[in-house]
mmCIF file of C-alpha atoms in Angstrom:
data_model
loop_
_atom_site.group_PDB
_atom_site.id
_atom_site.type_symbol
_atom_site.label_atom_id
_atom_site.label_comp_id
_atom_site.label_asym_id
_atom_site.label_seq_id
_atom_site.Cartn_x
_atom_site.Cartn_y
_atom_site.Cartn_z
ATOM 1 C CA MET A 25 0.013 -7.611 -14.406
ATOM 2 C CA THR A 26 3.034 -6.098 -12.721
ATOM 3 C CA GLY A 27 6.085 -8.311 -12.363
ATOM 4 C CA ILE A 28 7.755 -8.906 -9.028
ATOM 5 C CA THR A 29 10.807 -6.815 -9.921
ATOM 6 C CA THR A 30 8.685 -3.806 -10.856
ATOM 7 C CA ALA A 31 6.474 -4.272 -7.790
ATOM 8 C CA VAL A 32 9.442 -4.347 -5.419
ATOM 9 C CA THR A 33 11.090 -1.378 -7.137
ATOM 10 C CA ASN A 34 7.870 0.655 -6.956
ATOM 11 C CA GLY A 35 7.293 -0.331 -3.343
ATOM 12 C CA ILE A 36 10.780 0.680 -2.253
ATOM 13 C CA THR A 37 10.969 3.916 -4.235
ATOM 14 C CA ARG A 38 7.484 5.004 -3.147
ATOM 15 C CA THR A 39 7.891 4.153 0.541
ATOM 16 C CA PHE A 40 7.364 7.734 1.668
ATOM 17 C CA SER A 41 4.670 8.539 -0.882
ATOM 18 C CA TRP A 42 1.065 7.812 -0.044
ATOM 19 C CA ARG A 43 -0.175 9.279 -3.307
ATOM 20 C CA GLY A 44 -1.279 7.383 -6.348
ATOM 21 C CA ARG A 45 -2.394 3.820 -6.788
ATOM 22 C CA ALA A 46 -0.963 0.305 -6.523
ATOM 23 C CA GLY A 47 -2.538 -2.511 -8.485
ATOM 24 C CA ARG A 48 -3.360 -5.928 -7.066
ATOM 25 C CA SER A 49 -0.318 -7.723 -8.430
ATOM 26 C CA GLU A 50 1.998 -4.887 -7.445
ATOM 27 C CA TYR A 51 0.651 -4.882 -3.894
ATOM 28 C CA TRP A 52 0.668 -8.658 -3.357
ATOM 29 C CA PHE A 53 4.148 -9.140 -4.843
ATOM 30 C CA TYR A 54 5.374 -6.402 -2.537
ATOM 31 C CA VAL A 55 3.644 -8.021 0.459
ATOM 32 C CA LEU A 56 5.416 -11.277 -0.358
ATOM 33 C CA PHE A 57 8.757 -9.473 -0.613
ATOM 34 C CA CYS A 58 8.231 -7.597 2.680
ATOM 35 C CA TRP A 59 7.294 -10.768 4.553
ATOM 36 C CA ALA A 60 10.425 -12.478 3.249
ATOM 37 C CA VAL A 61 12.564 -9.518 4.338
ATOM 38 C CA VAL A 62 10.959 -9.318 7.787
ATOM 39 C CA LEU A 63 11.382 -13.051 8.397
ATOM 40 C CA GLY A 64 14.970 -12.898 7.177
ATOM 41 C CA LEU A 65 15.744 -9.925 9.426
ATOM 42 C CA ALA A 66 14.032 -11.527 12.398
ATOM 43 C CA PHE A 67 16.041 -14.739 12.087
ATOM 44 C CA THR A 68 19.280 -12.878 11.396
ATOM 45 C CA PHE A 69 19.037 -10.461 14.283
ATOM 46 C CA ASP A 70 17.662 -13.103 16.640
ATOM 47 C CA ALA A 71 21.021 -14.888 16.381
ATOM 48 C CA PHE A 72 22.753 -11.902 17.987
ATOM 49 C CA GLU A 73 22.298 -11.158 21.650
ATOM 50 C CA SER A 74 23.786 -7.683 21.524
ATOM 51 C CA GLY A 75 21.351 -4.901 22.388
ATOM 52 C CA VAL A 76 22.712 -2.631 19.664
ATOM 53 C CA VAL A 77 22.381 -5.245 16.929
ATOM 54 C CA ALA A 78 18.866 -6.148 18.092
ATOM 55 C CA SER A 79 17.932 -2.467 18.032
ATOM 56 C CA ILE A 80 19.186 -2.128 14.460
ATOM 57 C CA GLY A 81 17.092 -5.163 13.543
ATOM 58 C CA GLY A 82 14.016 -3.692 15.187
ATOM 59 C CA VAL A 83 14.407 -0.391 13.356
ATOM 60 C CA SER A 84 14.938 -2.230 10.063
ATOM 61 C CA ILE A 85 11.771 -4.245 10.545
ATOM 62 C CA MET A 86 9.787 -1.097 11.396
ATOM 63 C CA LEU A 87 10.994 0.531 8.154
ATOM 64 C CA VAL A 88 9.812 -2.481 6.158
ATOM 65 C CA TRP A 89 6.412 -2.377 7.880
ATOM 66 C CA PHE A 90 6.133 1.357 7.199
ATOM 67 C CA SER A 91 6.852 0.713 3.541
ATOM 68 C CA LEU A 92 4.193 -1.990 3.462
ATOM 69 C CA PHE A 93 1.719 0.362 5.155
ATOM 70 C CA SER A 94 2.373 2.919 2.406
ATOM 71 C CA ALA A 95 1.703 0.288 -0.280
ATOM 72 C CA MET A 96 -1.509 -0.663 1.531
ATOM 73 C CA ILE A 97 -2.756 2.914 1.351
ATOM 74 C CA ARG A 98 -1.969 3.097 -2.379
ATOM 75 C CA ARG A 99 -3.824 -0.201 -2.855
ATOM 76 C CA LEU A 100 -6.875 1.256 -1.092
ATOM 77 C CA HIS A 101 -6.650 4.217 -3.465
ATOM 78 C CA ASP A 102 -6.719 1.774 -6.384
ATOM 79 C CA THR A 103 -10.084 0.477 -5.170
ATOM 80 C CA GLY A 104 -11.419 4.034 -4.833
ATOM 81 C CA ARG A 105 -11.149 4.221 -1.038
ATOM 82 C CA SER A 106 -9.347 6.688 1.167
ATOM 83 C CA GLY A 107 -6.216 5.537 2.948
ATOM 84 C CA ALA A 108 -8.030 6.134 6.235
ATOM 85 C CA TRP A 109 -9.912 2.888 5.603
ATOM 86 C CA VAL A 110 -6.797 1.077 6.815
ATOM 87 C CA LEU A 111 -7.976 1.911 10.340
ATOM 88 C CA ILE A 112 -10.801 -0.612 9.905
ATOM 89 C CA VAL A 113 -8.260 -3.229 10.946
ATOM 90 C CA PHE A 114 -8.783 -2.099 14.554
ATOM 91 C CA LEU A 115 -12.414 -3.242 14.440
ATOM 92 C CA PRO A 116 -12.483 -6.428 16.535
ATOM 93 C CA LEU A 117 -13.072 -9.765 14.821
ATOM 94 C CA ILE A 118 -13.923 -8.571 11.309
ATOM 95 C CA GLY A 119 -11.609 -5.615 10.646
ATOM 96 C CA GLY A 120 -8.577 -7.553 9.453
ATOM 97 C CA PHE A 121 -10.708 -9.925 7.396
ATOM 98 C CA TRP A 122 -12.558 -7.027 5.748
ATOM 99 C CA LEU A 123 -9.285 -5.278 4.909
ATOM 100 C CA PHE A 124 -7.948 -8.495 3.366
ATOM 101 C CA LEU A 125 -11.067 -8.747 1.175
ATOM 102 C CA VAL A 126 -10.712 -5.133 0.055
ATOM 103 C CA MET A 127 -7.072 -5.736 -0.892
ATOM 104 C CA THR A 128 -8.182 -8.559 -3.203
ATOM 105 C CA GLU A 129 -10.779 -6.459 -5.057
ATOM 106 C CA PRO A 130 -10.085 -5.448 -8.647
ATOM 107 C CA ALA A 131 -8.966 -1.912 -9.383
ATOM 108 C CA GLN A 132 -11.330 0.753 -10.550
ATOM 109 C CA PRO A 133 -10.933 0.713 -14.339
ATOM 110 C CA HIS A 134 -11.463 4.445 -14.671
ATOM 111 C CA PRO A 135 -9.443 7.328 -13.220
ATOM 112 C CA ASN A 136 -10.444 8.180 -9.681
ATOM 113 C CA ARG A 137 -9.728 10.988 -7.238
ATOM 114 C CA PHE A 138 -6.385 9.461 -6.268
ATOM 115 C CA ASP A 139 -4.876 9.623 -9.740
ATOM 116 C CA HIS A 140 -2.358 12.377 -10.085
ATOM 117 C CA LEU A 141 -2.333 13.100 -13.773
ATOM 118 C CA ALA A 142 0.272 15.364 -15.323
ATOM 119 C CA HIS A 143 -2.520 17.020 -17.320
ATOM 120 C CA PRO A 144 -5.731 16.943 -15.267
ATOM 121 C CA VAL A 145 -8.908 16.123 -17.118
ATOM 122 C CA ASP A 146 -11.301 19.056 -17.383
ATOM 123 C CA THR A 147 -14.433 17.786 -15.666
ATOM 124 C CA ASN A 148 -16.411 20.838 -16.772
ATOM 125 C CA ALA A 149 -15.826 20.267 -20.501
ATOM 126 C CA ASP A 150 -19.442 19.197 -20.973
ATOM 127 C CA HIS A 151 -20.715 22.251 -19.118
ATOM 128 C CA PRO A 152 -19.321 25.466 -20.566
ATOM 129 C CA SER A 153 -18.957 28.271 -18.087
ATOM 130 C CA PRO A 154 -21.520 31.080 -18.414
ATOM 131 C CA GLU A 155 -19.664 34.152 -19.652
#
C-alpha cells in the first residue's frame, strides 16, 4: 500500500505523464489530496472579488483537475484498460458510477501493456525464431 506522501509526490511529479500505472491506494490518496486542494482554493479565491485573483484561482483549480485526470488514466492502466475508458463518464446515468467501480478494482497482478519496463520481457522466448 502506498502512503499518502508517496501518492501525492507521484501524482504531482507525474501530472503531465499518462504512461505507467497507479495503484488503488496511490490513486485514492491523490484524489483525497486534490479534493482538499480544490476546496481550499475555491474558498480562498471566493473571498476575493477581483477578476484577476479569481482568474488565478480558476487556472489553479484547472491544473489540479488536469493532474487528477492524469492519475485517473494511470489508474485505468493499472486495471488493464486504456485511458480512453475515462470517456465512459459521459454515458448518461451509469457512466460515472461505472468509472467509480472500475477505480475500486484491484490491480492486475501481472505486467500488462501499460508497463514501461527498462528491460522489456522477450515475449517470443518460448518460440525461437526460424533461422
